[in-house]
Amino acid sequence: MSPIPRGIPRRSLFKAAAVAGAAAQFSWALGAEDAQAAPGADAAGAAPVVLDWLEDGGLGAAPGSTVGVPWPKGTYREDQTFAVTDADGRAVPVQSWPLAYWPDGSLKWTAHAVASGDGKLTLTAGTPAAPEKKVTVDRRGGTIDISTGVITARIGTSGATLVKSVTRGSTEIARNGRLVLLRQPEIEDGDQGTVKTERFDGAISEVTVEQEGPVRAVVRIDGKHRKGDRGWLPFSLRLYFYAGADSFRMVHTITYDGTQEPGKASGDFIRGLGVRFTVPMRDESYDRHIRIGGEGTGLLREAVKGITGLRRDPGAAVQTAQYEGKKLPDPATWDQRVTTRLQYIPEWGDYTLSQLSADGFTVRKRTKKGHGWIGAGGGRRASGFGYVGGVSGGLSFGLRDFWEKFPAQLDIRGAHTDEAEVTLWLWSPEAQPMDLRFYHDGLGQDTYAEQLEGLNITYEDYEPGFGTPYGIARTSELLFWANAATPDAEELARQIEAVRVLPQLAAPPKQLIEAGVFGKGLYAEPDRSTPAKAKIEDHLDFLFTYYKDQVEMRRWYGFWDYGDIMHTYDTARHQWRYDVGGYAWDNSELSPDLWLWYAYLRSGRADLFRFAEAMTRHTGEVDVYHLGTWAGLGTRHGVQHYADSAKQQRIANTTYRRYYYFLTADERVGDLMHANVDSDETFLVLDPQRKVRPDPGYTPDPHALSIGFGTDWSGLVSAWLTEWERRGPKWEKARARVLSTMETIAAQPNGFVQGSGLYDLDTGKFAVADKPAVSVSHLSAVFGLNELCAELIDLVDMPKFKEAYLDYCRYYNATKAEQAARYGSNFGSLILFQGHSRLDAYAAVQTGDEKLARRAWDKFYNSDGYKESAPWRTEKLSGPATLVPGSEAPWVSTNDTALYGLAAIENLALLGDRMP
């Protein structure tokens, strides 16, 4: 099995002996030794899986693609090999590895990397074909050489040069690949002053080869940006290489660890953040070419020394060849009135495209440093693609989500010299410096009482010092091609398309459903066979389309913002409450991530996948802390993604990351999930109930931590479950935690209704309460609890846990009299009944209770949330009522959308045949 990379190091309170003992204690629950392969798995009996591309066009110019495929329990043993064929039955080379295991040791998820194939591909058990040109990894001295059979990249293992060289054959295409950081120590809030910046370079601290071929190789590089004695802004990036490819992919992550204090103009302000390569220039300046991507597949197509448009004409064939990027004929064959005057034609060596907003980019060029710039055009949304080189070779480069994650920039410098320099700026140095200071001064909220009053008016949970960006992260994706010559227009367009929409191979919904992963039976393919079903499907489509349109209308874009959506609408202003406390950015509140992934799992729609992909990248990085005191916790919804003082498990919830990881085998998301395995320790440093706890003198005790069975435990158990099924470095501890917490929740006098328990970090158990309690929150089950419990009940044979959870499902939507009859008192005032109708549906199927089935649909249709009587349409908006024309649905809120979406999907899957 491919090893799982280590997560961010953090302290551990656990004793090895205690962990080992706990793991052994619960081995009875597995039914078989967990580490053994499934007995009797019949490889020949599994049907082939037809894989297809999310979008039309197949692999295109991308280096390769990796897909995750689930399997029903017991289908394949751990050592099973797989083969892939194309539509014509030809073997396609594939590299496969396990992603997850069922408790019996059989394969649950497998990953499959291919470097070729543009149509549908068929995956079966079998012997994989070897690529004609294999990826090889050669460690020598202080470097690591990775060859795809077409290009070779030499990776540094120390110093500031990450990629020492990229060669194609005997030709060096690029060298000195490095990271660049510009720090501005002061920010100018006025209109006077002098901007000063410092340059930091990425310095390697560790390099790990994670995969070595034959189809795919992966190298991880970790370090910090350094200048002199100071190192800050940690980075972690991976380089991906595929067999036979002339390109490679980079996944680049930074974690902010600087200081920016509200009210102060000094601090660590990022002025520029980039990836830089040097490109050797060997050709005559008239045979050197610049390509800058504009809108769509549009291009600025220039030569360093242009011979078109001159007063004298070198000849139509010569002009056409230069425009097409081909080698020009010997100048002796041109019109000599041009040839004899070539020295008088300027050489344009510097180009810049800057995208400072989601709606505008400009391109300019100059001859060289110290001379004036001239405008070369512009437009709305650039592709983030460029090329510099000549007829003997050059480098194409691209940054995904270029305009969506503005401010971004592409620079080419010195193309008229022996060495051009290319910089892909993830944060443009021409933009305002990255200002992450908290947005207000607390407005006199000095005590908890005053802070609660603030919560009661702006819905913001304020606490001094908590609105810090220290520890948040952001991931970017880049692509590079080492070309043998300047690509033609068709090939450049293919490269641009790969940058804009990275091709992704996908398993069909049928396979995802039949494998029984992510909550067996909780989702099914869309069904419009009856008017009632069709109406719900229409409503689901309406809601997704509305949010997709709102992202565009409201410009929910930007480096730190792209991928999130807003929480609540302000009907008076015809605007989302982007500036009102806890009503602004959603930060996974009530699980819109889960709704979107379930919508994709059942449909296979590319637009849903891409929307959920962007949200997963955002919420897993920006809304969660990865360093510092609150590492492992996320931040509740607010005006800034890190502004609210509620730092909680429910936002860092691994549940929201699992889908993207298992569907794509994305290693960065795997890092995030592994890092959460020890996040139970965060309850020692921050009590999530500190402002509402009845006991103000509560002090966290490692042997008696108060942890809720809803939002807290669902976040913890999702990390443990994922580490267990992935067989991560801490999987035995994680398995023990899953089983011990399940058992001790079930042992509580009132099970889940007990609300919370005292958790022991050493044993991983909840203390069993002496007397029953009734503590039920409307939030407990709306952060993935139902979906996780459905998985756990299917995975682990623990009848008491199942009984405890089904009781919670049975009584949440019951009458107060029914609640009191069962538990001695009712649950108090609750809300979110429509969302909880999916708990009724799940319990109805598990118990066969027809009353619960009827109640599920009654609560879905006739409680709170969205009604059939809702308008289910948008209203047009235009000036002067709104900043830009568009539409609104004032009755839509993200809380209701997420819960309606999940309830609709799960109720249809579970009880679609029993609709009223």
Coordinates of C-alpha atoms in Angstrom, one line a residue, residues 375-574:
G375 CA -0.3 48.4 -23.3
A376 CA -0.7 45.2 -25.3
G377 CA -4.4 44.6 -24.7
G378 CA -6.7 43.2 -22.0
G379 CA -10.0 41.7 -21.3
R380 CA -12.2 40.2 -18.6
R381 CA -11.0 36.8 -17.5
A382 CA -7.6 35.4 -18.5
S383 CA -7.0 31.7 -18.7
G384 CA -3.8 31.9 -16.5
F385 CA -1.6 30.4 -19.3
G386 CA 1.6 31.5 -20.9
Y387 CA 4.5 30.3 -23.0
V388 CA 8.1 31.5 -23.6
G389 CA 10.7 29.8 -25.8
G390 CA 11.6 29.3 -29.3
V391 CA 11.8 27.0 -32.2
S392 CA 14.3 24.8 -30.3
G393 CA 12.1 24.4 -27.2
G394 CA 10.2 26.4 -24.6
L395 CA 8.1 26.2 -21.4
S396 CA 4.3 26.4 -21.2
F397 CA 2.9 27.2 -17.8
G398 CA -0.5 27.7 -16.2
L399 CA -2.2 28.5 -13.0
R400 CA -5.7 26.9 -12.3
D401 CA -8.5 29.2 -11.2
F402 CA -6.5 32.1 -12.3
W403 CA -9.2 34.8 -12.3
E404 CA -11.4 33.1 -9.7
K405 CA -8.6 33.4 -7.1
F406 CA -7.4 36.9 -8.1
P407 CA -5.2 38.9 -7.7
A408 CA -3.0 36.8 -9.9
Q409 CA -0.3 37.7 -12.4
L410 CA 2.0 36.1 -15.1
D411 CA 5.4 37.6 -15.7
I412 CA 8.0 36.9 -18.5
R413 CA 11.3 38.8 -18.1
G414 CA 14.4 38.9 -20.2
A415 CA 13.2 36.9 -23.1
H416 CA 15.6 38.9 -25.3
T417 CA 18.6 37.6 -23.2
D418 CA 20.2 34.2 -22.8
E419 CA 17.8 33.4 -19.9
A420 CA 14.1 34.4 -19.6
E421 CA 12.5 34.3 -16.2
V422 CA 8.9 33.2 -15.8
T423 CA 6.9 33.9 -12.6
L424 CA 3.4 32.7 -11.9
W425 CA 2.2 35.0 -9.1
L426 CA -0.4 33.4 -6.9
W427 CA -0.7 36.8 -5.3
S428 CA 0.1 39.7 -7.7
P429 CA 2.7 42.2 -6.5
E430 CA 0.7 44.8 -8.3
A431 CA -2.3 44.3 -6.1
Q432 CA -2.7 45.8 -2.6
P433 CA -0.8 43.8 -0.1
M434 CA -2.6 40.8 1.5
D435 CA -4.4 42.4 4.4
L436 CA -5.6 39.8 6.9
R437 CA -6.2 42.1 9.9
F438 CA -9.4 41.6 11.9
Y439 CA -12.0 43.9 10.4
H440 CA -13.3 45.8 13.6
D441 CA -12.2 46.7 17.1
G442 CA -14.7 44.7 19.2
L443 CA -17.1 47.7 19.7
G444 CA -16.7 47.6 23.5
Q445 CA -17.3 43.8 23.9
D446 CA -14.8 43.4 26.8
T447 CA -16.7 40.9 28.8
Y448 CA -18.6 37.7 28.0
A449 CA -21.9 39.4 28.8
E450 CA -21.1 42.2 26.3
Q451 CA -19.9 39.6 23.7
L452 CA -23.2 37.7 24.1
E453 CA -25.0 41.0 23.5
G454 CA -23.0 41.4 20.3
L455 CA -24.0 37.9 19.3
N456 CA -27.6 38.8 19.8
I457 CA -27.4 41.7 17.4
T458 CA -24.9 40.9 14.7
Y459 CA -24.8 37.1 15.2
E460 CA -21.0 37.3 15.6
D461 CA -19.3 35.4 18.3
Y462 CA -16.6 37.9 19.2
E463 CA -13.7 37.4 21.5
P464 CA -10.5 39.5 21.6
G465 CA -7.6 37.9 19.8
F466 CA -9.6 35.1 18.2
G467 CA -10.0 36.8 14.8
T468 CA -6.6 35.7 13.7
P469 CA -5.4 34.2 10.3
Y470 CA -2.5 32.5 12.0
G471 CA -2.5 28.9 10.8
I472 CA -4.9 29.1 7.9
A473 CA -3.8 27.7 4.5
R474 CA -4.4 27.9 0.8
T475 CA -3.7 25.4 -2.0
S476 CA -3.0 26.3 -5.7
E477 CA -2.5 24.1 -8.7
L478 CA -0.1 24.7 -11.5
L479 CA 0.8 22.9 -14.8
F480 CA 4.1 23.1 -16.8
W481 CA 4.9 21.7 -20.3
A482 CA 8.5 21.2 -21.6
N483 CA 7.9 21.7 -25.4
A484 CA 10.3 20.6 -28.1
A485 CA 9.4 23.6 -30.1
T486 CA 6.9 26.4 -29.9
P487 CA 3.5 24.6 -29.9
D488 CA 1.0 25.3 -32.7
A489 CA -2.3 27.1 -32.0
E490 CA -4.2 23.8 -31.6
E491 CA -1.8 22.4 -29.1
L492 CA -1.7 25.7 -27.2
A493 CA -5.5 25.6 -27.0
R494 CA -5.3 22.1 -25.6
Q495 CA -2.8 23.2 -22.9
I496 CA -5.0 26.1 -22.0
E497 CA -8.1 23.9 -21.7
A498 CA -6.1 21.6 -19.3
V499 CA -5.2 24.6 -17.1
R500 CA -8.8 25.9 -17.0
V501 CA -10.4 22.5 -16.4
L502 CA -8.0 19.7 -15.3
P503 CA -9.3 16.5 -16.9
Q504 CA -10.7 14.1 -14.3
L505 CA -11.6 10.5 -14.8
A506 CA -14.6 9.4 -12.8
A507 CA -16.4 6.2 -11.7
P508 CA -20.1 6.1 -12.6
P509 CA -22.8 6.8 -10.0
K510 CA -24.0 3.2 -10.3
Q511 CA -20.6 2.0 -8.9
L512 CA -20.6 4.5 -6.1
I513 CA -24.1 3.5 -5.1
E514 CA -23.7 -0.3 -5.4
A515 CA -20.4 -0.3 -3.5
G516 CA -22.3 0.9 -0.4
V517 CA -19.9 3.7 0.5
F518 CA -20.7 7.0 2.2
G519 CA -23.8 5.7 3.9
K520 CA -25.3 2.7 2.3
G521 CA -28.7 3.4 0.8
L522 CA -28.6 7.1 1.5
Y523 CA -28.4 8.2 -2.1
A524 CA -29.7 6.9 -5.4
E525 CA -29.7 8.0 -9.0
P526 CA -32.1 10.8 -9.9
D527 CA -35.6 9.5 -10.6
R528 CA -38.4 11.5 -12.3
S529 CA -40.7 8.6 -12.8
T530 CA -43.6 10.2 -10.8
P531 CA -44.7 13.8 -10.6
A532 CA -43.8 14.0 -6.9
K533 CA -40.3 12.7 -7.5
A534 CA -39.8 15.0 -10.5
K535 CA -40.8 18.0 -8.5
I536 CA -38.2 17.4 -5.9
E537 CA -35.6 16.8 -8.5
D538 CA -36.6 20.1 -10.1
H539 CA -36.2 21.8 -6.7
L540 CA -32.7 20.3 -6.2
D541 CA -31.7 21.5 -9.7
F542 CA -33.1 24.9 -8.9
L543 CA -31.1 25.3 -5.7
F544 CA -27.8 24.3 -7.2
T545 CA -28.3 26.5 -10.3
Y546 CA -29.2 29.5 -8.0
Y547 CA -26.1 29.2 -6.0
K548 CA -23.9 28.7 -9.1
D549 CA -25.5 31.9 -10.5
Q550 CA -25.1 33.8 -7.2
V551 CA -21.3 33.0 -7.2
E552 CA -21.1 34.9 -10.5
M553 CA -23.5 37.7 -9.7
R554 CA -22.1 38.5 -6.3
R555 CA -18.5 37.8 -7.3
W556 CA -17.7 35.3 -4.6
Y557 CA -14.2 35.1 -5.9
G558 CA -10.7 35.9 -4.6
F559 CA -7.6 34.1 -3.3
W560 CA -9.0 33.5 0.2
D561 CA -12.7 33.5 -0.7
Y562 CA -13.2 31.4 -3.8
G563 CA -15.1 28.1 -3.1
D564 CA -17.2 29.4 -0.2
I565 CA -20.8 30.7 -0.4
M566 CA -22.8 33.1 1.8
H567 CA -24.9 32.2 4.7
T568 CA -28.0 34.4 4.8
Y569 CA -29.7 37.0 2.6
D570 CA -30.6 40.6 3.5
T571 CA -34.0 41.1 1.7
A572 CA -34.0 44.9 2.4
R573 CA -30.7 45.5 0.6
H574 CA -31.2 42.8 -2.1

